[in-house]
Amino acid sequence: MGQLQERYAAYREPQKFMEAGVYPYFRAITSKQGPEVTMEGHKVLMFGSNAYTGLTGDERVIAAAHKALDKYGSGCAGSRFLNGTLDLHVQLEKELAEFEHKDEALCFSTGFSVNAGVIPAVVGRGDYIICDDRDHASIVDGRRLSFATQLHYKHNDMEDLERVLQKLPQEAVKLIVVDGVFSMEGDLAKLPEIVELKHKYNCSLMVDEAHGLGVFGKQGRGVCDHFGLTDEVDLIMGTFSKSLASIGGFIAADKDTINYLRHTCRTYIFSASDTPAATAAALEALHIIQNEPERLEHLWDITHYALRRFREEGFEIGDTESPIIPLYVRDINKTFEVTKLAFEAGVFINPVIPPACAPQDTLVRFALMASHTQEQVERGVQALKEVFVKEGIIK
């Protein structure tokens, strides 16, 4: 056995959960992603999806993808830098820039590759990156790839952020990178306070809108728009894999920054461009969320309903302000058991354990879509109440 095989043969952590029959990952869905899906031969309520706008099964999105597939084929067989740019990519970038009220935008083949490529491209040796300690893994990997000095502050702790910034040279390039909506806890970045500190200490600011796009702000523009601070944010990042019902991502910024990234960002110029079908699907979803404000209104109606009902039933849900509702378990084994029992009761939820959270903060993540009904949400609340009571987590 080789060295690597010996090393990873000893990695037994998932095995014990498999043997206990509570391993919750990699389950196959055999239907369209929607408020109900088919898994293991029966239907379950889907409360584990990031499709906040509920557009992944929308016939208009599917038709747009079909049309692009027929016109352009299945792929581009090259990077945007060379042969992989379609007029469809250019159109989507133009519309995203207008949507986010920025000069220009660049589209990438995944959201992860936006953060992994943009962050090391814009800051380097002699510069500083400052991150919230609960930022997404793609931000963490992006800063690891940079030659800049890497710093972080306690989650949403503005005193700690200021403590970090006070020690840095006023004239140095300093980039604060933060999630607009934190993907596990559902709370928002304190953007107004961060912007104040940005000006006080001469920093730049990048906001990851992966979980804010399609949810917050006018027409779903995101948390930056929600706080009225779009002009104060230097770089806005977003994904297509959530509210835009596709796969891919983008960065929006001023013209000079985008031109620089277009020629230097390694995950952009050395990756194959997003497929025609995925690009067209994202474009159609963008049109829909702009033209159907009732979709966003319904998402917030059921979000407020779910938040109220979980609190009434005694669940611990933290400081969430979004359709992401953490139901704290605070025990790794019970988190897996809760997930298993919920699935058996017809409810799909996601377990969140280290390294996605601290060991004492394990939870199951209940996420809402605009396509959910109030009746479905209530069924989910009742099923989870029975499970949590059975496990002794709530009374």
Short mmCIF file of C-alpha atoms in Angstrom, two decimals, residues 49-199:
data_model
loop_
_atom_site.label_atom_id
_atom_site.label_comp_id
_atom_site.label_asym_id
_atom_site.label_seq_id
_atom_site.Cartn_x
_atom_site.Cartn_y
_atom_site.Cartn_z
CA SER A 49 -31.90 23.49 -0.89
CA ASN A 50 -30.35 26.89 -1.64
CA ALA A 51 -32.84 27.53 -4.47
CA TYR A 52 -34.40 30.46 -2.62
CA THR A 53 -36.37 31.73 -5.61
CA GLY A 54 -37.75 28.26 -6.37
CA LEU A 55 -36.77 28.45 -10.04
CA THR A 56 -34.78 25.25 -10.54
CA GLY A 57 -37.80 23.44 -11.97
CA ASP A 58 -39.37 26.44 -13.68
CA GLU A 59 -40.35 25.59 -17.26
CA ARG A 60 -39.18 28.97 -18.57
CA VAL A 61 -35.69 28.39 -17.18
CA ILE A 62 -35.62 24.87 -18.58
CA ALA A 63 -36.82 26.10 -22.00
CA ALA A 64 -34.10 28.77 -22.11
CA ALA A 65 -31.46 26.13 -21.36
CA HIS A 66 -32.87 23.86 -24.09
CA LYS A 67 -32.79 26.70 -26.62
CA ALA A 68 -29.15 27.50 -25.81
CA LEU A 69 -28.22 23.82 -26.02
CA ASP A 70 -29.73 23.62 -29.50
CA LYS A 71 -28.05 26.82 -30.70
CA TYR A 72 -24.58 26.60 -29.13
CA GLY A 73 -24.11 22.91 -28.29
CA SER A 74 -23.24 21.32 -24.98
CA GLY A 75 -20.08 23.24 -24.12
CA CYS A 76 -17.52 25.83 -25.17
CA ALA A 77 -14.39 23.63 -25.06
CA GLY A 78 -12.17 26.45 -23.91
CA SER A 79 -11.67 29.39 -21.59
CA ARG A 80 -13.26 32.80 -21.94
CA PHE A 81 -9.77 34.13 -22.67
CA LEU A 82 -9.54 32.08 -25.89
CA ASN A 83 -12.40 30.41 -27.74
CA GLY A 84 -14.93 30.14 -24.91
CA THR A 85 -16.73 33.48 -25.03
CA LEU A 86 -20.29 33.46 -26.36
CA ASP A 87 -22.50 36.45 -27.01
CA LEU A 88 -24.68 34.88 -24.30
CA HIS A 89 -21.89 35.29 -21.73
CA VAL A 90 -21.46 38.92 -22.72
CA GLN A 91 -25.20 39.58 -22.43
CA LEU A 92 -25.41 37.99 -18.98
CA GLU A 93 -22.42 40.01 -17.76
CA LYS A 94 -23.97 43.24 -19.04
CA GLU A 95 -27.28 42.53 -17.34
CA LEU A 96 -25.66 41.46 -14.07
CA ALA A 97 -23.63 44.69 -13.98
CA GLU A 98 -26.81 46.72 -14.50
CA PHE A 99 -28.65 44.65 -11.89
CA GLU A 100 -25.93 45.22 -9.30
CA HIS A 101 -25.43 48.88 -10.26
CA LYS A 102 -21.76 48.36 -11.11
CA ASP A 103 -19.78 49.26 -14.24
CA GLU A 104 -19.08 45.72 -15.39
CA ALA A 105 -19.21 42.06 -14.36
CA LEU A 106 -17.31 38.86 -15.14
CA CYS A 107 -18.91 35.40 -15.21
CA PHE A 108 -17.07 32.31 -13.91
CA SER A 109 -17.91 28.62 -14.23
CA THR A 110 -18.54 28.24 -10.47
CA GLY A 111 -19.13 30.57 -7.56
CA PHE A 112 -16.28 28.95 -5.64
CA SER A 113 -13.84 29.85 -8.40
CA VAL A 114 -14.87 33.52 -8.17
CA ASN A 115 -13.63 33.86 -4.59
CA ALA A 116 -10.73 31.45 -5.11
CA GLY A 117 -9.49 33.53 -8.05
CA VAL A 118 -10.51 37.13 -7.43
CA ILE A 119 -9.15 37.48 -3.89
CA PRO A 120 -5.54 36.46 -4.69
CA ALA A 121 -5.70 38.51 -7.90
CA VAL A 122 -6.63 41.83 -6.25
CA VAL A 123 -4.38 41.66 -3.17
CA GLY A 124 -0.82 40.42 -2.92
CA ARG A 125 2.47 40.78 -1.12
CA GLY A 126 2.50 43.80 1.19
CA ASP A 127 -1.31 43.96 1.29
CA TYR A 128 -3.77 42.72 3.91
CA ILE A 129 -6.91 40.55 3.78
CA ILE A 130 -9.31 40.78 6.71
CA CYS A 131 -12.11 38.20 6.96
CA ASP A 132 -14.97 37.35 9.30
CA ASP A 133 -14.09 34.05 10.96
CA ARG A 134 -17.28 32.47 9.62
CA ASP A 135 -16.71 33.41 5.99
CA HIS A 136 -17.40 30.72 3.40
CA ALA A 137 -14.74 28.12 2.55
CA SER A 138 -14.27 29.67 -0.91
CA ILE A 139 -13.21 32.94 0.73
CA VAL A 140 -10.88 31.04 3.05
CA ASP A 141 -9.27 29.26 0.09
CA GLY A 142 -9.04 32.51 -1.86
CA ARG A 143 -7.13 34.25 0.91
CA ARG A 144 -4.88 31.21 1.35
CA LEU A 145 -3.86 31.53 -2.30
CA SER A 146 -2.87 35.17 -1.85
CA PHE A 147 0.55 36.41 -0.80
CA ALA A 148 -1.17 39.10 1.29
CA THR A 149 -1.07 38.99 5.08
CA GLN A 150 -4.18 37.18 6.29
CA LEU A 151 -6.14 38.39 9.31
CA HIS A 152 -9.58 37.68 10.69
CA TYR A 153 -12.00 38.99 13.29
CA LYS A 154 -14.63 37.35 15.50
CA HIS A 155 -17.94 36.78 13.77
CA ASN A 156 -19.84 40.05 13.33
CA ASP A 157 -17.80 41.62 16.14
CA MET A 158 -17.14 45.18 15.03
CA GLU A 159 -14.95 45.98 18.03
CA ASP A 160 -12.72 43.08 17.10
CA LEU A 161 -12.64 44.19 13.44
CA GLU A 162 -11.56 47.65 14.54
CA ARG A 163 -8.93 46.15 16.82
CA VAL A 164 -7.45 44.38 13.78
CA LEU A 165 -7.63 47.44 11.51
CA GLN A 166 -6.03 49.78 14.08
CA LYS A 167 -2.76 47.87 13.84
CA LEU A 168 -2.43 48.15 10.04
CA PRO A 169 -0.64 50.86 8.04
CA GLN A 170 -3.05 53.54 6.87
CA GLU A 171 -1.50 53.65 3.39
CA ALA A 172 -1.46 49.86 2.84
CA VAL A 173 -4.00 48.11 0.63
CA LYS A 174 -6.47 46.42 2.99
CA LEU A 175 -9.35 44.28 1.70
CA ILE A 176 -12.21 43.32 4.01
CA VAL A 177 -14.03 40.24 2.65
CA VAL A 178 -17.34 39.20 4.15
CA ASP A 179 -20.42 37.11 3.44
CA GLY A 180 -23.53 39.25 3.08
CA VAL A 181 -25.62 36.39 4.49
CA PHE A 182 -23.80 33.72 6.48
CA SER A 183 -24.74 30.42 4.90
CA MET A 184 -25.06 28.26 8.02
CA GLU A 185 -26.39 30.70 10.63
CA GLY A 186 -28.57 32.86 8.34
CA ASP A 187 -27.53 36.15 9.95
CA LEU A 188 -26.37 39.22 8.02
CA ALA A 189 -23.03 40.98 7.95
CA LYS A 190 -23.10 44.31 9.77
CA LEU A 191 -22.45 46.22 6.57
CA PRO A 192 -23.26 49.73 7.82
CA GLU A 193 -20.68 49.40 10.59
CA ILE A 194 -18.17 47.71 8.28
CA VAL A 195 -18.50 50.57 5.78
CA GLU A 196 -17.84 53.10 8.56
CA LEU A 197 -14.66 51.24 9.49
CA LYS A 198 -13.72 50.94 5.82
CA HIS A 199 -13.62 54.72 5.56
#
